[in-house]
Short mmCIF file of C-alpha atoms in Angstrom, two decimals:
data_model
loop_
_atom_site.label_atom_id
_atom_site.label_comp_id
_atom_site.label_asym_id
_atom_site.label_seq_id
_atom_site.Cartn_x
_atom_site.Cartn_y
_atom_site.Cartn_z
CA MET M 1 19.01 60.03 134.09
CA ASP M 2 18.64 56.03 133.05
CA ILE M 3 21.54 54.20 133.65
CA LYS M 4 23.12 52.30 131.59
CA ASP M 5 23.71 48.87 133.15
CA THR M 6 24.11 46.31 130.83
CA TYR M 7 26.59 44.96 128.34
CA LYS M 8 26.70 42.68 124.93
CA THR M 9 29.50 39.73 124.97
CA ILE M 10 29.56 35.93 124.43
CA ASP M 11 30.00 33.49 127.07
CA LYS M 12 31.80 30.50 124.58
CA PRO M 13 33.65 30.53 121.35
CA GLY M 14 31.79 30.85 118.32
CA THR M 15 31.47 28.27 115.64
CA GLU M 16 34.51 28.54 112.80
CA THR M 17 33.17 30.68 109.57
CA LEU M 18 34.93 30.77 106.03
CA PHE M 19 34.58 33.58 103.42
CA LYS M 20 36.31 33.11 100.30
CA ASP M 21 37.43 35.96 98.19
CA LYS M 22 39.80 35.05 94.44
CA ASN M 23 40.99 31.69 96.15
CA SER M 24 42.05 33.60 99.38
CA LYS M 25 40.36 31.62 102.43
CA PHE M 26 39.37 33.71 105.41
CA TYR M 27 38.40 31.59 108.27
CA GLY M 28 36.49 33.71 111.41
CA TYR M 29 36.45 33.27 115.08
CA THR M 30 35.32 34.39 118.09
CA PHE M 31 36.42 33.91 121.92
CA PRO M 32 35.27 35.23 125.22
CA ILE M 33 38.49 37.06 126.86
CA SER M 34 38.67 39.40 129.95
CA ASP M 35 42.00 40.53 129.58
CA GLU M 36 44.67 40.67 126.68
CA GLU M 37 46.58 37.44 128.14
CA ASP M 38 43.32 35.62 127.29
CA ALA M 39 43.81 36.86 123.40
CA LYS M 40 47.08 35.56 123.39
CA ASP M 41 46.47 32.56 124.18
CA PHE M 42 43.64 32.29 121.63
CA ILE M 43 45.72 33.81 118.90
CA ASN M 44 48.75 31.42 120.19
CA GLN M 45 46.15 28.48 119.43
CA LEU M 46 44.65 29.09 116.20
CA LYS M 47 48.71 30.15 115.27
CA LYS M 48 49.24 26.18 116.10
CA LYS M 49 46.07 25.02 114.21
CA HIS M 50 46.81 26.87 111.01
CA HIS M 51 50.48 27.25 111.07
CA SER M 52 50.75 27.47 107.20
CA ALA M 53 48.24 30.51 107.03
CA ARG M 54 49.60 33.75 105.77
CA HIS M 55 48.19 36.47 108.33
CA TRP M 56 46.38 36.10 111.43
CA CYS M 57 44.60 39.47 112.10
CA TYR M 58 42.51 40.38 115.28
CA ALA M 59 40.74 43.25 117.04
CA TRP M 60 39.85 42.66 120.75
CA GLN M 61 37.85 44.96 123.07
CA THR M 62 37.17 44.61 126.91
CA GLY M 63 35.74 46.46 129.85
CA THR M 64 32.34 48.41 130.11
CA GLU M 65 33.09 51.32 131.91
CA GLN M 66 36.20 52.25 129.81
CA PRO M 67 36.75 49.75 127.47
CA ARG M 68 39.88 48.76 126.19
CA TYR M 69 40.81 47.27 122.47
CA ARG M 70 43.49 46.47 120.49
CA ILE M 71 43.65 46.14 116.60
CA ASN M 72 46.79 44.20 114.32
CA ASP M 73 46.86 43.88 110.99
CA ASP M 74 49.56 41.01 111.15
CA GLY M 75 51.53 42.22 107.85
CA GLU M 76 48.60 43.25 105.92
CA PRO M 77 48.35 47.06 104.95
CA SER M 78 48.06 49.59 107.21
CA ASN M 79 44.15 49.51 108.55
CA SER M 80 42.76 47.14 106.31
CA ALA M 81 42.25 44.11 108.51
CA GLY M 82 42.36 44.59 112.50
CA GLN M 83 40.33 48.10 111.90
CA PRO M 84 37.43 46.90 109.78
CA ILE M 85 37.31 43.83 112.16
CA TYR M 86 37.22 46.46 115.17
CA GLY M 87 34.25 47.81 113.63
CA GLN M 88 32.14 44.82 113.63
CA ILE M 89 32.94 44.68 117.14
CA LEU M 90 31.60 48.48 117.51
CA SER M 91 28.75 47.58 115.07
CA PHE M 92 27.43 44.95 117.14
CA ASP M 93 27.93 46.30 120.47
CA VAL M 94 29.93 43.90 121.94
CA THR M 95 32.74 43.51 124.70
CA ASN M 96 35.29 41.04 126.34
CA ILE M 97 35.50 39.82 123.05
CA LEU M 98 38.32 38.82 120.81
CA ILE M 99 37.56 38.36 117.14
CA VAL M 100 40.60 36.30 114.39
CA VAL M 101 40.01 36.12 111.07
CA VAL M 102 43.17 33.97 109.72
CA ARG M 103 43.90 34.17 106.02
CA TYR M 104 45.34 31.95 103.31
CA PHE M 105 46.45 33.99 100.55
CA GLY M 106 45.25 32.30 97.17
CA GLY M 107 47.70 33.76 94.93
CA VAL M 108 45.68 36.20 93.54
CA LYS M 109 46.20 39.98 95.69
CA LEU M 110 42.94 41.39 96.68
CA GLY M 111 43.82 45.37 96.77
CA VAL M 112 43.02 47.67 100.12
CA GLY M 113 39.52 47.59 99.28
CA GLY M 114 38.90 44.02 98.79
CA LEU M 115 40.94 43.06 101.74
CA ILE M 116 39.06 45.32 104.12
CA ASN M 117 35.54 43.72 102.65
CA ALA M 118 37.38 40.27 103.39
CA TYR M 119 37.95 40.92 106.55
CA ARG M 120 34.96 43.18 107.52
CA THR M 121 32.59 40.21 105.88
CA SER M 122 34.26 37.36 107.95
CA ALA M 123 34.56 39.28 111.21
CA GLN M 124 30.72 40.10 110.66
CA LEU M 125 29.84 35.93 109.86
CA ALA M 126 31.67 34.88 112.75
CA LEU M 127 29.73 37.22 115.36
CA GLU M 128 26.51 36.09 113.65
CA SER M 129 27.40 32.52 114.27
CA SER M 130 28.27 33.32 118.10
CA THR M 131 25.64 33.36 120.55
CA ILE M 132 25.66 36.94 122.13
CA LEU M 133 24.31 37.56 125.40
CA GLU M 134 22.83 40.30 127.56
CA LYS M 135 25.01 40.75 131.03
CA THR M 136 24.70 43.15 133.77
CA ILE M 137 27.07 45.60 134.88
CA ASP M 138 27.51 44.65 138.52
CA ILE M 139 29.28 46.36 141.36
CA HIS M 140 31.28 44.33 144.16
CA PHE M 141 30.69 45.48 148.00
CA VAL M 142 31.74 44.04 150.89
CA ILE M 143 29.61 44.34 153.85
CA THR M 144 31.17 44.32 157.19
CA PHE M 145 28.78 43.90 160.81
CA GLU M 146 28.76 42.03 164.06
CA TYR M 147 26.77 38.90 164.12
CA LYS M 148 24.40 40.14 166.22
CA ASP M 149 23.42 42.78 163.29
CA MET M 150 23.13 39.40 161.00
CA ASN M 151 19.20 39.61 160.86
CA LYS M 152 19.27 43.11 159.58
CA VAL M 153 21.63 42.44 157.22
CA MET M 154 19.84 39.54 155.38
CA ARG M 155 16.30 41.27 155.50
CA ILE M 156 17.90 43.99 153.38
CA ILE M 157 19.64 41.27 151.14
CA LYS M 158 16.50 39.30 150.88
CA GLU M 159 14.34 42.34 150.04
CA ASN M 160 16.27 43.32 147.62
CA ASN M 161 17.10 40.19 145.67
CA ILE M 162 21.05 40.67 146.36
CA LYS M 163 23.30 38.32 144.65
CA ILE M 164 25.95 36.72 147.78
CA THR M 165 29.44 36.13 146.16
CA SER M 166 30.75 35.01 149.17
CA GLN M 167 30.66 35.00 153.23
CA LYS M 168 32.83 34.62 155.77
CA LEU M 169 30.43 34.24 159.29
CA GLU M 170 32.14 34.95 162.62
CA LEU M 171 32.00 37.16 165.32
CA ASN M 172 32.71 39.82 163.06
CA CYS M 173 31.26 39.10 159.47
CA ASN M 174 31.83 39.93 155.88
CA ILE M 175 29.49 39.28 153.12
CA TYR M 176 30.75 39.88 149.76
CA ILE M 177 27.70 40.99 147.33
CA SER M 178 27.08 41.83 143.71
CA VAL M 179 24.62 44.60 142.75
CA ARG M 180 23.47 46.18 139.19
CA LYS M 181 24.89 49.27 138.56
CA LYS M 182 21.40 50.69 138.38
CA ASN M 183 20.65 49.99 142.09
CA VAL M 184 23.88 50.72 143.75
CA HIS M 185 22.63 53.82 145.38
CA LYS M 186 19.26 52.68 147.09
CA ILE M 187 21.43 49.58 147.91
CA LYS M 188 24.16 51.46 149.46
CA ASP M 189 21.68 53.68 151.42
CA ALA M 190 19.85 50.84 152.69
CA PHE M 191 22.80 49.61 154.76
CA SER M 192 24.62 52.87 155.39
CA SER M 193 21.21 53.72 157.42
CA LEU M 194 22.03 50.56 159.62
CA TYR M 195 23.99 51.45 162.69
CA GLU M 196 27.04 49.82 162.95
CA ILE M 197 27.27 48.04 159.66
CA GLU M 198 29.70 48.85 157.06
CA ILE M 199 29.68 48.58 153.21
CA LYS M 200 32.41 49.11 151.14
CA LYS M 201 32.88 48.89 147.34
CA VAL M 202 35.42 46.15 146.41
CA GLU M 203 37.99 46.95 143.89
CA ASN M 204 38.08 44.33 140.90
#
């Protein structure tokens, strides 16, 4: 079975985009986030920047194994803003991302169909103006061993090109490593087969 161990995301905010429909202006933004607090911070920044706008609608998603998401219509008719924005997150298959569409009302009502189209298009433009990257899903472990076993441990790390994230080398040593999800069993087996060496998953 092929294990999916990559995901798509952004690592910097995208370029501001503008979509217009019947005098209403829709500004689109994308931001990289790791949790809901990040999302709130970016939304508050935009509320300060666009303090005279009418709506700040958004959708965000975080996580790779069991993604979390939230949508917000911010006063627009139910499911006419947040859901179409979230639809673009799914369509582009990205995560750890926040998309905000800021609307300035132009005096002419667009109707629910017009709003859905405007928010979907605005989110799509914002994603198209962002640099989307593919990253690997990494699982973190700590290897615990005595100093005398250092060479054995380092040999496995070198042979498998394992990324060391941090280390504490004293009489008892801890090396923290990051392993691609699809290589986890192989790496765990390699360390577990060594006498007096312990490998344990680190919960984030």
